Tab-separated table of C-alpha atoms and ligand atoms in Angstrom:
chain	number	residue	atom	x	y	z
A	1	MET	CA	0.000	0.000	0.000
A	2	SER	CA	1.299	3.444	-0.952
A	3	PHE	CA	0.109	7.001	-0.323
A	4	ALA	CA	-0.491	7.445	-4.058
A	5	LYS	CA	-3.079	4.633	-3.997
A	6	LEU	CA	-5.102	6.538	-1.412
A	7	GLY	CA	-5.975	9.182	-3.993
A	8	LEU	CA	-3.833	12.031	-2.725
A	9	THR	CA	-2.670	14.731	-5.125
A	10	ASP	CA	0.947	15.307	-6.139
A	11	GLU	CA	1.395	18.295	-3.814
A	12	LEU	CA	0.458	16.169	-0.834
A	13	LEU	CA	2.418	13.142	-1.995
A	14	LYS	CA	5.456	15.367	-2.235
A	15	ALA	CA	4.924	16.674	1.304
A	16	VAL	CA	4.535	13.123	2.595
A	17	ALA	CA	7.683	12.031	0.797
A	18	ASP	CA	9.516	15.066	2.245
A	19	GLN	CA	8.721	13.615	5.664
A	20	GLY	CA	10.167	10.276	4.656
A	21	TYR	CA	6.875	8.404	5.053
A	22	VAL	CA	6.683	5.442	2.706
A	23	THR	CA	3.683	3.415	3.827
A	24	PRO	CA	0.453	4.827	5.196
A	25	THR	CA	-0.381	3.643	8.710
A	26	PRO	CA	-3.604	1.620	9.224
A	27	VAL	CA	-5.669	4.635	10.263
A	28	GLN	CA	-4.372	6.560	7.252
A	29	GLN	CA	-5.221	3.688	4.923
A	30	LYS	CA	-8.753	3.548	6.243
A	31	ALA	CA	-9.597	7.182	6.895
A	32	ILE	CA	-7.973	9.079	4.000
A	33	PRO	CA	-10.109	7.593	1.169
A	34	LEU	CA	-13.306	8.041	3.191
A	35	ILE	CA	-12.546	11.667	4.005
A	36	LEU	CA	-11.606	12.366	0.381
A	37	GLU	CA	-15.032	11.001	-0.598
A	38	GLY	CA	-16.619	13.552	1.698
A	39	LYS	CA	-17.829	11.120	4.357
A	40	ASP	CA	-18.173	11.949	8.035
A	41	VAL	CA	-15.813	9.752	10.038
A	42	LEU	CA	-15.711	8.590	13.643
A	43	ALA	CA	-12.209	7.244	14.231
A	44	GLY	CA	-10.928	5.441	17.284
A	45	ALA	CA	-7.209	6.163	17.058
A	46	GLN	CA	-4.597	7.172	19.576
A	47	THR	CA	-1.626	9.436	19.366
A	48	GLY	CA	1.180	7.542	17.697
A	49	THR	CA	-0.993	5.848	15.098
A	50	GLY	CA	-0.455	8.552	12.486
A	51	LYS	CA	-3.928	9.970	13.119
A	52	THR	CA	-2.965	13.605	12.551
A	53	ALA	CA	-1.905	12.994	8.958
A	54	SER	CA	-4.979	10.808	8.466
A	55	PHE	CA	-7.251	13.813	8.789
A	56	THR	CA	-4.881	16.628	7.811
A	57	LEU	CA	-3.895	15.267	4.383
A	58	PRO	CA	-7.434	14.746	3.013
A	59	LEU	CA	-8.634	17.954	4.681
A	60	LEU	CA	-5.955	19.924	2.852
A	61	GLN	CA	-6.783	18.196	-0.401
A	62	ARG	CA	-10.485	18.941	-0.182
A	63	LEU	CA	-9.870	22.577	0.665
A	64	ALA	CA	-7.309	22.936	-2.126
A	65	GLU	CA	-9.750	21.463	-4.672
A	66	ASN	CA	-12.172	24.364	-4.155
A	67	HIS	CA	-9.707	27.056	-3.269
A	68	ASP	CA	-10.548	30.449	-4.702
A	69	PRO	CA	-7.372	32.545	-4.973
A	70	HIS	CA	-9.463	35.664	-5.545
A	71	GLN	CA	-11.341	35.375	-2.265
A	72	LYS	CA	-9.998	38.233	-0.113
A	73	PRO	CA	-9.751	38.087	2.811
A	74	ARG	CA	-9.631	34.358	3.130
A	75	ARG	CA	-12.542	32.675	4.910
A	76	VAL	CA	-12.179	30.056	7.592
A	77	ARG	CA	-13.209	26.861	5.797
A	78	ALA	CA	-11.808	24.260	8.165
A	79	LEU	CA	-11.820	24.198	11.955
A	80	ILE	CA	-9.725	21.724	13.926
A	81	LEU	CA	-10.558	21.648	17.625
A	82	VAL	CA	-8.093	20.091	20.050
A	83	PRO	CA	-7.992	19.896	23.850
A	84	THR	CA	-4.545	21.318	24.659
A	85	ARG	CA	-2.143	23.991	23.515
A	86	GLU	CA	0.621	21.485	22.940
A	87	LEU	CA	-1.560	19.385	20.701
A	88	ALA	CA	-2.695	22.527	18.879
A	89	ALA	CA	0.958	23.412	18.228
A	90	GLN	CA	1.648	19.944	16.851
A	91	VAL	CA	-1.441	19.789	14.658
A	92	TYR	CA	-0.730	23.300	13.374
A	93	GLU	CA	2.820	22.227	12.494
A	94	SER	CA	1.435	19.170	10.694
A	95	VAL	CA	-0.994	21.332	8.716
A	96	LYS	CA	1.875	23.579	7.653
A	97	THR	CA	4.181	20.657	6.882
A	98	TYR	CA	1.696	18.677	4.811
A	99	GLY	CA	0.314	21.816	3.186
A	100	ALA	CA	3.761	23.161	2.265
A	101	HIS	CA	3.047	22.920	-1.471
A	102	LEU	CA	-0.533	24.217	-1.332
A	103	PRO	CA	-1.776	27.836	-1.337
A	104	LEU	CA	-3.672	27.484	1.950
A	105	ARG	CA	-3.086	29.461	5.120
A	106	ALA	CA	-3.528	28.181	8.667
A	107	GLU	CA	-3.570	29.851	12.075
A	108	ALA	CA	-3.348	28.451	15.581
A	109	VAL	CA	-5.711	29.955	18.116
A	110	VAL	CA	-4.779	28.857	21.617
A	111	GLY	CA	-4.834	30.169	25.133
A	112	GLY	CA	-1.575	31.290	26.713
A	113	ALA	CA	-0.399	33.094	23.581
A	114	SER	CA	-0.871	36.801	22.841
A	115	ILE	CA	-4.476	37.501	21.921
A	116	GLY	CA	-3.414	40.694	20.119
A	117	ILE	CA	-1.135	38.876	17.679
A	118	GLN	CA	-3.770	36.213	17.082
A	119	THR	CA	-6.352	38.913	16.445
A	120	ARG	CA	-4.183	40.587	13.800
A	121	GLN	CA	-3.495	37.255	12.141
A	122	LEU	CA	-7.161	36.326	12.127
A	123	HIS	CA	-8.062	39.664	10.605
A	124	ARG	CA	-5.621	38.961	7.784
A	125	GLY	CA	-7.710	35.893	6.994
A	126	CYS	CA	-6.925	32.196	6.863
A	127	ASP	CA	-8.392	28.977	5.484
A	128	ILE	CA	-7.744	26.676	8.428
A	129	VAL	CA	-7.921	27.319	12.141
A	130	VAL	CA	-6.460	24.953	14.732
A	131	ALA	CA	-7.930	25.924	18.079
A	132	THR	CA	-8.493	25.100	21.683
A	133	PRO	CA	-12.164	25.748	22.505
A	134	GLY	CA	-11.806	28.448	25.174
A	135	ARG	CA	-9.640	30.835	23.162
A	136	LEU	CA	-11.696	30.271	20.040
A	137	ILE	CA	-14.814	31.376	21.905
A	138	ASP	CA	-12.962	34.481	23.134
A	139	HIS	CA	-12.212	35.396	19.534
A	140	VAL	CA	-15.767	34.669	18.429
A	141	GLN	CA	-17.086	36.961	21.157
A	142	GLN	CA	-14.701	39.700	20.091
A	143	ARG	CA	-15.802	39.169	16.492
A	144	ASN	CA	-12.285	38.390	15.373
A	145	ILE	CA	-13.369	35.236	13.636
A	146	ASN	CA	-16.375	34.238	11.603
A	147	LEU	CA	-17.230	30.541	11.534
A	148	ALA	CA	-20.149	30.814	9.121
A	149	ASN	CA	-18.129	29.445	6.186
A	150	VAL	CA	-16.719	26.349	7.851
A	151	GLU	CA	-17.000	23.359	5.521
A	152	MET	CA	-14.900	20.889	7.484
A	153	LEU	CA	-14.777	20.308	11.200
A	154	VAL	CA	-12.326	18.066	13.061
A	155	LEU	CA	-12.529	17.196	16.730
A	156	ASP	CA	-9.208	15.674	17.707
A	157	GLU	CA	-8.784	13.731	20.949
A	158	ALA	CA	-12.472	14.188	21.581
A	159	ASP	CA	-12.454	11.934	24.651
A	160	ARG	CA	-9.893	14.173	26.273
A	161	MET	CA	-11.932	17.236	25.406
A	162	LEU	CA	-14.881	15.767	27.266
A	163	ASP	CA	-12.640	14.769	30.186
A	164	MET	CA	-11.482	18.363	30.387
A	165	GLY	CA	-15.050	19.633	30.493
A	166	PHE	CA	-15.129	21.227	27.047
A	167	LEU	CA	-18.537	19.858	26.065
A	168	PRO	CA	-20.435	23.133	26.661
A	169	ASP	CA	-17.795	25.022	24.642
A	170	ILE	CA	-18.003	22.488	21.829
A	171	LYS	CA	-21.785	22.852	21.724
A	172	GLN	CA	-21.487	26.627	21.671
A	173	ILE	CA	-19.057	26.433	18.745
A	174	MET	CA	-21.243	23.920	16.879
A	175	ALA	CA	-24.117	26.384	16.974
A	176	LEU	CA	-21.973	28.855	15.008
A	177	ILE	CA	-20.894	26.657	12.136
A	178	PRO	CA	-23.065	25.542	9.236
A	179	LYS	CA	-24.969	22.274	9.589
A	180	LYS	CA	-23.987	21.342	6.085
A	181	ARG	CA	-20.370	20.394	6.536
A	182	GLN	CA	-18.057	17.408	6.739
A	183	SER	CA	-17.251	16.388	10.294
A	184	LEU	CA	-14.481	14.140	11.587
A	185	LEU	CA	-14.261	12.972	15.149
A	186	PHE	CA	-11.034	11.397	16.378
A	187	SER	CA	-10.820	9.873	19.803
A	188	ALA	CA	-8.364	7.534	21.524
A	189	THR	CA	-11.221	5.748	23.228
A	190	VAL	CA	-14.827	5.547	22.107
A	191	PRO	CA	-16.927	5.407	25.282
A	192	ASN	CA	-20.680	6.006	25.209
A	193	ALA	CA	-20.240	9.737	25.759
A	194	ILE	CA	-18.248	9.929	22.512
A	195	LYS	CA	-20.807	7.848	20.634
A	196	LEU	CA	-23.484	10.223	21.865
A	197	LEU	CA	-21.449	13.237	20.761
A	198	ALA	CA	-20.937	11.556	17.385
A	199	THR	CA	-24.689	11.195	16.869
A	200	GLN	CA	-25.060	14.918	17.567
A	201	LEU	CA	-22.183	16.158	15.420
A	202	LEU	CA	-21.741	13.670	12.606
A	203	ASN	CA	-23.985	12.853	9.725
A	204	ASN	CA	-24.191	9.161	8.910
A	205	PRO	CA	-20.573	8.575	9.931
A	206	VAL	CA	-18.325	5.714	8.908
A	207	GLU	CA	-16.531	4.217	11.867
A	208	VAL	CA	-12.817	3.511	11.690
A	209	GLU	CA	-11.224	1.622	14.556
A	210	VAL	CA	-7.516	1.147	15.025
A	211	ALA	CA	-7.276	1.901	18.729
A	212	LYS	CA	-5.996	-1.548	19.578
A	213	GLN	CA	-2.835	-1.036	17.615
A	214	ASN	CA	-1.186	1.146	20.180
A	215	ALA	CA	-3.118	-0.023	23.197
A	216	THR	CA	-0.863	-2.972	23.724
A	217	ALA	CA	1.827	-2.328	21.161
A	218	ASP	CA	4.046	-5.359	20.917
A	219	THR	CA	7.028	-3.085	20.717
A	220	VAL	CA	6.430	-1.779	24.245
A	221	SER	CA	7.633	-3.903	27.089
A	222	GLU	CA	5.716	-3.191	30.269
A	223	ARG	CA	6.626	-4.083	33.807
A	224	ILE	CA	5.306	-3.487	37.289
A	225	TYR	CA	7.591	-2.722	40.213
A	226	GLY	CA	5.680	-3.413	43.429
A	227	ILE	CA	7.210	-1.033	45.959
A	228	GLY	CA	6.386	0.986	49.074
A	229	ARG	CA	5.389	4.540	48.229
A	230	GLU	CA	8.262	6.052	50.208
A	231	TYR	CA	10.869	4.216	48.122
A	232	LYS	CA	9.541	5.138	44.701
A	233	ARG	CA	11.742	8.156	44.236
A	234	GLU	CA	14.857	6.274	45.242
A	235	LEU	CA	14.057	3.435	42.867
A	236	LEU	CA	13.351	5.865	40.039
A	237	SER	CA	16.666	7.644	40.519
A	238	TYR	CA	18.373	4.287	40.642
A	239	LEU	CA	16.718	3.092	37.423
A	240	ILE	CA	17.564	6.282	35.553
A	241	GLY	CA	21.112	6.453	36.868
A	242	SER	CA	22.136	2.824	36.659
A	243	ASN	CA	20.686	2.372	33.182
A	244	ASN	CA	21.959	5.739	32.068
A	245	TRP	CA	18.601	6.681	30.581
A	246	LYS	CA	18.863	9.756	28.438
A	247	GLN	CA	15.172	10.391	27.871
A	248	VAL	CA	12.469	9.280	30.239
A	249	LEU	CA	8.945	10.616	30.571
A	250	VAL	CA	7.706	10.245	34.141
A	251	PHE	CA	4.008	10.493	34.895
A	252	VAL	CA	2.716	11.791	38.175
A	253	ARG	CA	-0.828	12.464	39.271
A	254	THR	CA	-0.656	16.041	40.517
A	255	LYS	CA	1.040	19.318	39.654
A	256	HIS	CA	2.398	19.505	43.165
A	257	GLY	CA	3.736	15.959	42.825
A	258	ALA	CA	5.419	16.947	39.562
A	259	ASP	CA	7.195	19.908	41.165
A	260	ARG	CA	8.257	17.836	44.162
A	261	LEU	CA	9.622	14.991	42.083
A	262	GLU	CA	11.440	17.431	39.788
A	263	LYS	CA	13.211	18.861	42.838
A	264	GLN	CA	14.066	15.451	44.245
A	265	LEU	CA	15.433	14.071	40.998
A	266	ILE	CA	17.566	17.170	40.538
A	267	GLU	CA	18.891	16.590	44.062
A	268	ASP	CA	19.721	13.066	42.939
A	269	GLY	CA	21.801	14.463	40.105
A	270	ILE	CA	19.332	13.855	37.295
A	271	ARG	CA	18.667	16.690	34.892
A	272	THR	CA	14.902	17.036	35.186
A	273	VAL	CA	12.125	19.409	34.263
A	274	ALA	CA	8.451	19.353	35.218
A	275	LEU	CA	5.578	20.017	32.818
A	276	HIS	CA	2.111	20.780	34.107
A	277	GLY	CA	-0.857	23.042	33.664
A	278	ASP	CA	0.332	25.776	36.052
A	279	LYS	CA	3.425	26.490	33.980
A	280	THR	CA	3.318	29.387	31.579
A	281	GLN	CA	3.240	28.601	27.894
A	282	GLY	CA	6.834	29.804	27.616
A	283	ALA	CA	7.957	27.505	30.425
A	284	ARG	CA	6.106	24.606	28.871
A	285	ASN	CA	7.653	25.134	25.470
A	286	LYS	CA	11.067	25.390	27.065
A	287	ALA	CA	10.547	22.190	29.084
A	288	LEU	CA	9.547	20.325	25.967
A	289	GLU	CA	12.416	21.773	23.981
A	290	TYR	CA	14.974	20.831	26.654
A	291	PHE	CA	13.606	17.316	26.764
A	292	LYS	CA	13.556	16.884	23.006
A	293	THR	CA	17.061	18.180	22.544
A	294	GLY	CA	18.492	16.138	25.422
A	295	LYS	CA	19.300	19.078	27.719
A	296	VAL	CA	17.316	17.269	30.386
A	297	SER	CA	16.895	13.523	30.620
A	298	ALA	CA	13.728	13.326	32.695
A	299	LEU	CA	10.445	15.087	31.975
A	300	VAL	CA	8.007	14.815	34.870
A	301	ALA	CA	4.493	15.444	33.647
A	302	THR	CA	0.858	15.240	34.588
A	303	ASP	CA	-1.509	13.456	32.214
A	304	ILE	CA	-3.078	16.615	30.880
A	305	ALA	CA	0.274	18.257	30.215
A	306	ALA	CA	1.623	15.180	28.465
A	307	ARG	CA	-1.414	14.486	26.380
A	308	GLY	CA	-0.719	14.665	22.686
A	309	LEU	CA	2.980	15.425	23.032
A	310	ASP	CA	4.630	14.296	19.877
A	311	ILE	CA	7.978	12.981	20.989
A	312	ASP	CA	9.294	10.419	18.586
A	313	ASP	CA	10.901	7.173	19.624
A	314	LEU	CA	10.592	7.837	23.317
A	315	PRO	CA	12.493	4.940	24.865
A	316	HIS	CA	11.245	5.042	28.474
A	317	VAL	CA	7.998	5.874	30.169
A	318	VAL	CA	7.619	5.536	33.920
A	319	ASN	CA	4.345	5.673	35.792
A	320	PHE	CA	5.499	7.130	39.075
A	321	ASP	CA	1.864	7.249	40.124
A	322	LEU	CA	-0.692	5.036	38.450
A	323	PRO	CA	-3.496	6.929	36.745
A	324	GLN	CA	-6.898	6.771	38.427
A	325	VAL	CA	-8.606	6.529	35.065
A	326	PRO	CA	-7.484	3.201	33.562
A	327	GLU	CA	-7.684	4.513	29.984
A	328	ASP	CA	-4.921	6.978	30.847
A	329	TYR	CA	-2.539	4.068	31.300
A	330	VAL	CA	-3.034	3.257	27.638
A	331	HIS	CA	-2.507	6.904	26.668
A	332	ARG	CA	0.636	7.075	28.747
A	333	ILE	CA	2.318	4.022	27.342
A	334	GLY	CA	1.309	5.220	23.884
A	335	ARG	CA	4.180	7.697	24.321
A	336	THR	CA	6.671	4.924	23.702
A	337	GLY	CA	7.156	2.209	21.112
A	338	ARG	CA	5.766	4.401	18.350
A	339	ALA	CA	5.977	3.626	14.675
A	340	GLY	CA	7.745	0.327	15.219
A	341	SER	CA	10.483	1.502	17.600
A	342	SER	CA	10.834	-0.400	20.841
A	343	GLY	CA	10.087	1.143	24.197
A	344	GLU	CA	9.792	0.382	27.834
A	345	ALA	CA	6.962	1.330	30.171
A	346	LEU	CA	7.564	0.778	33.861
A	347	SER	CA	5.056	1.352	36.623
A	348	LEU	CA	6.035	1.852	40.240
A	349	VAL	CA	3.031	0.567	42.128
A	350	CYS	CA	2.571	0.829	45.885
A	351	PRO	CA	0.021	-1.225	47.823
A	352	GLU	CA	-2.344	1.755	48.012
A	353	GLU	CA	-2.530	1.705	44.216
A	354	ALA	CA	-3.248	-2.003	43.906
A	355	TRP	CA	-6.884	-1.326	43.069
A	356	MET	CA	-5.888	0.998	40.201
A	357	LEU	CA	-3.618	-1.675	38.802
A	358	ALA	CA	-6.495	-4.149	38.970
A	359	GLU	CA	-8.712	-1.725	37.021
A	360	ILE	CA	-6.010	-1.218	34.386
A	361	GLU	CA	-5.485	-4.935	33.921
A	362	LYS	CA	-9.235	-5.422	33.673
A	363	LEU	CA	-9.323	-2.882	30.856
A	364	LEU	CA	-6.323	-4.430	29.097
A	365	LYS	CA	-7.707	-7.930	29.682
A	366	ARG	CA	-4.235	-9.143	30.567
A	367	GLN	CA	-1.720	-9.106	33.372
A	368	ILE	CA	1.244	-6.788	33.194
A	369	PRO	CA	4.401	-8.705	34.174
A	370	ARG	CA	5.784	-8.041	37.656
A	371	VAL	CA	9.476	-7.538	38.319
A	372	ALA	CA	10.330	-10.355	40.701
A	373	ASP	CA	13.229	-8.674	42.447
A	374	THR	CA	12.856	-4.922	42.727
A	375	GLY	CA	15.775	-4.614	45.090
A	376	TYR	CA	13.313	-3.780	47.849
A	377	GLU	CA	11.276	-5.878	50.229
A	378	PRO	CA	8.347	-7.233	48.192
A	379	VAL	CA	4.948	-5.634	48.853
A	380	SER	CA	1.519	-7.106	48.352
A	381	LEU	CA	-0.437	-5.753	45.377
A	382	LYS	CA	-3.546	-7.658	46.266
A	383	VAL	CA	-6.722	-5.589	46.398
A	384	ILE	CA	-8.748	-6.234	49.484
A	385	ASP	CA	-11.503	-3.677	49.183
A	386	ALA	CA	-11.957	-1.920	45.844
A	387	PRO	CA	-13.638	1.479	46.087
A	388	LYS	CA	-17.165	1.786	44.811
A	389	LYS	CA	-17.445	3.420	41.444
A	390	ASN	CA	-19.282	6.710	41.228
A	391	ALA	CA	-22.257	6.951	38.951
A	392	PRO	CA	-21.011	7.738	35.422
A	393	ASN	CA	-19.885	11.323	35.078
A	394	LYS	CA	-22.637	13.166	33.222
A	395	THR	CA	-20.252	14.864	30.832
A	396	THR	CA	-17.762	12.132	30.093
A	397	GLY	CA	-19.825	9.005	30.690
A	398	LYS	CA	-16.818	7.627	32.577
A	399	LYS	CA	-17.104	6.090	35.981
A	400	ASP	CA	-14.442	7.631	38.092
A	401	TYR	CA	-13.335	7.279	41.651
A	402	ARG	CA	-12.550	10.818	42.493
A	403	HIS	CA	-14.813	11.082	45.498
A	404	THR	CA	-14.202	7.701	46.987
A	405	LYS	CA	-11.741	6.743	49.611
A	406	LYS	CA	-8.860	4.654	48.381
A	407	PRO	CA	-8.313	1.474	50.319
A	408	ALA	CA	-4.957	0.044	51.230
A	409	ALA	CA	-4.098	-3.432	50.100
A	410	ARG	CA	-3.999	-6.242	52.613
A	411	GLY	CA	-1.008	-5.988	54.881
A	412	ALA	CA	0.165	-2.921	52.984
A	413	LYS	CA	1.349	-0.951	55.957
A	414	SER	CA	3.080	-3.726	57.805
A	415	THR	CA	4.785	-4.934	54.637
A	416	VAL	CA	6.088	-1.493	53.827
A	417	ARG	CA	7.171	-0.784	57.365
A	418	GLY	CA	8.735	-4.211	57.660
A	419	ALA	CA	10.649	-3.471	54.502
A	420	LYS	CA	12.663	-0.634	55.899
A	421	GLN	CA	15.480	-2.534	57.487
A	422	SER	CA	16.371	-4.846	54.689
A	423	ASP	CA	15.683	-2.114	52.155
A	424	SER	CA	18.447	0.092	53.318
A	425	LYS	CA	20.779	-2.860	53.067
A	426	ARG	CA	19.801	-3.558	49.520
A	427	ILE	CA	20.050	0.056	48.573
A	428	GLU	CA	23.472	0.261	50.122
A	429	SER	CA	24.639	-2.605	48.004
A	430	ARG	CA	23.429	-0.689	44.990
A	431	SER	CA	24.569	2.729	45.923
A	432	LYS	CA	27.418	2.662	43.462
A	433	GLY	CA	25.051	2.867	40.576
A	434	ARG	CA	22.736	5.464	42.037
A	435	PRO	CA	23.040	8.953	40.704
A	436	GLY	CA	22.319	10.379	44.168
A	437	SER	CA	25.335	8.667	45.567
A	438	ARG	CA	27.518	10.116	42.898
A	439	GLY	CA	26.497	13.533	44.089
A	440	LYS	CA	26.790	15.005	40.598
A	441	ALA	CA	24.472	17.600	39.196
B	1	AMP	P1	0.249	10.982	15.352
B	1	AMP	O1	-0.507	9.709	15.670
B	1	AMP	O2	-0.461	11.824	14.404
B	1	AMP	O3	0.615	11.693	16.636
B	1	AMP	O4	1.617	10.571	14.635
B	1	AMP	C1	2.632	9.891	15.295
B	1	AMP	C2	3.988	10.006	14.598
B	1	AMP	O5	4.023	9.187	13.448
B	1	AMP	C3	4.327	11.399	14.148
B	1	AMP	O6	5.646	11.678	14.560
B	1	AMP	C4	4.248	11.367	12.643
B	1	AMP	O7	5.189	12.223	12.073
B	1	AMP	C5	4.567	9.909	12.338
B	1	AMP	N1	3.898	9.377	11.134
B	1	AMP	C6	2.661	9.691	10.694
B	1	AMP	N2	2.365	8.987	9.584
B	1	AMP	C7	3.440	8.221	9.308
B	1	AMP	C8	3.748	7.261	8.273
B	1	AMP	N3	2.882	6.948	7.339
B	1	AMP	N4	4.955	6.675	8.320
B	1	AMP	C9	5.842	6.965	9.302
B	1	AMP	N5	5.618	7.848	10.305
B	1	AMP	C10	4.427	8.474	10.311
């Protein structure tokens, strides 16, 4: 299968070849011909599957087919809505890259960037807008943008948009764009809330499903380290230092946890930067840049901050905290083992998180292998009393645990406490390889 067989024009084939892509990925093979035909599409595809090109290439082609060079100023004919600024930046880059040989103009409209500059650029006119919902609505209210000529709508990472509470914004935006349009909805997972949204936004959609591909990518090796919570940081520093990892993405649950771990890893001599929602856009861009260029080896991120980050060939992902929403585990490990490269996803799981691990394995329908000897006293990861699920969240349709008390696993406390003595011995025997013990910055 080649890109030419999908019906793409020479300008787009050239752009694809410029990127060095030879074979379309499964989601590209399925979605591109359907979108070129003008069909509405509901696609279950995660980051890493090549989903961005699967909607961007045909979108560009369809716009280019009916492009009127005399139309001044340009009208917004395509709207791509995404949940985060980082994803907006990546999609915008993709639109520019793939559209390099076409006469179309795109703008990114995201929060955190200067509204004045965006306003001027919008007034100049553009064909494609890549936007996060909140900032787009700001511009609509200030009459900087007119959505009455939108012919194509894309919702990317729609499940995440619902998780982030963007449904009311999405509905507000939908009311402003013409009913007669082509709509594409991309989502890593397709829970009922997404199906419901699809019935409201899409017209007779064709469903494309490739989500499984990345969910349990064979190229990713996953392992669980059962360990007391208080030893996680030490183990992480040890793993990074002794294996000399140059690029590891570490997931934590909270912004505060991200800042704390950043500080601790730096104290252990590991070049680290934290990425979370409280950082300014400038700080976020810098963090990402440092990580990509190897100035730092560890990026500590929350799920929302990490969502959609396009970091190629990421070799190591560590779940420092397990995610409370099992689907996020799949998103997280989707950061590694992309496009055929091999990757490693390690999870440091303490007894208090045993129930989350059980939920994740239930979703995956398989057991994640445990590391037999972690170097620490073994802990029990047996769930004794799983928390009751809340009623499904009205917006997302997901059942979450946010308001429930998390139970400890059987014998959790005594096992962890009992571990202390022999732990320090084991750690001592390892201390040669630990970056902390080297005392280097
Ligand atoms: P995405 O799922 O859109 O985040 O894409 C994941 C990565 O795959 C990006 O770095 C793309 O540049 C890359 N990619 C997309 N399509 C292809 C392809 N057909 N062949 C090789 N790499 C690709």
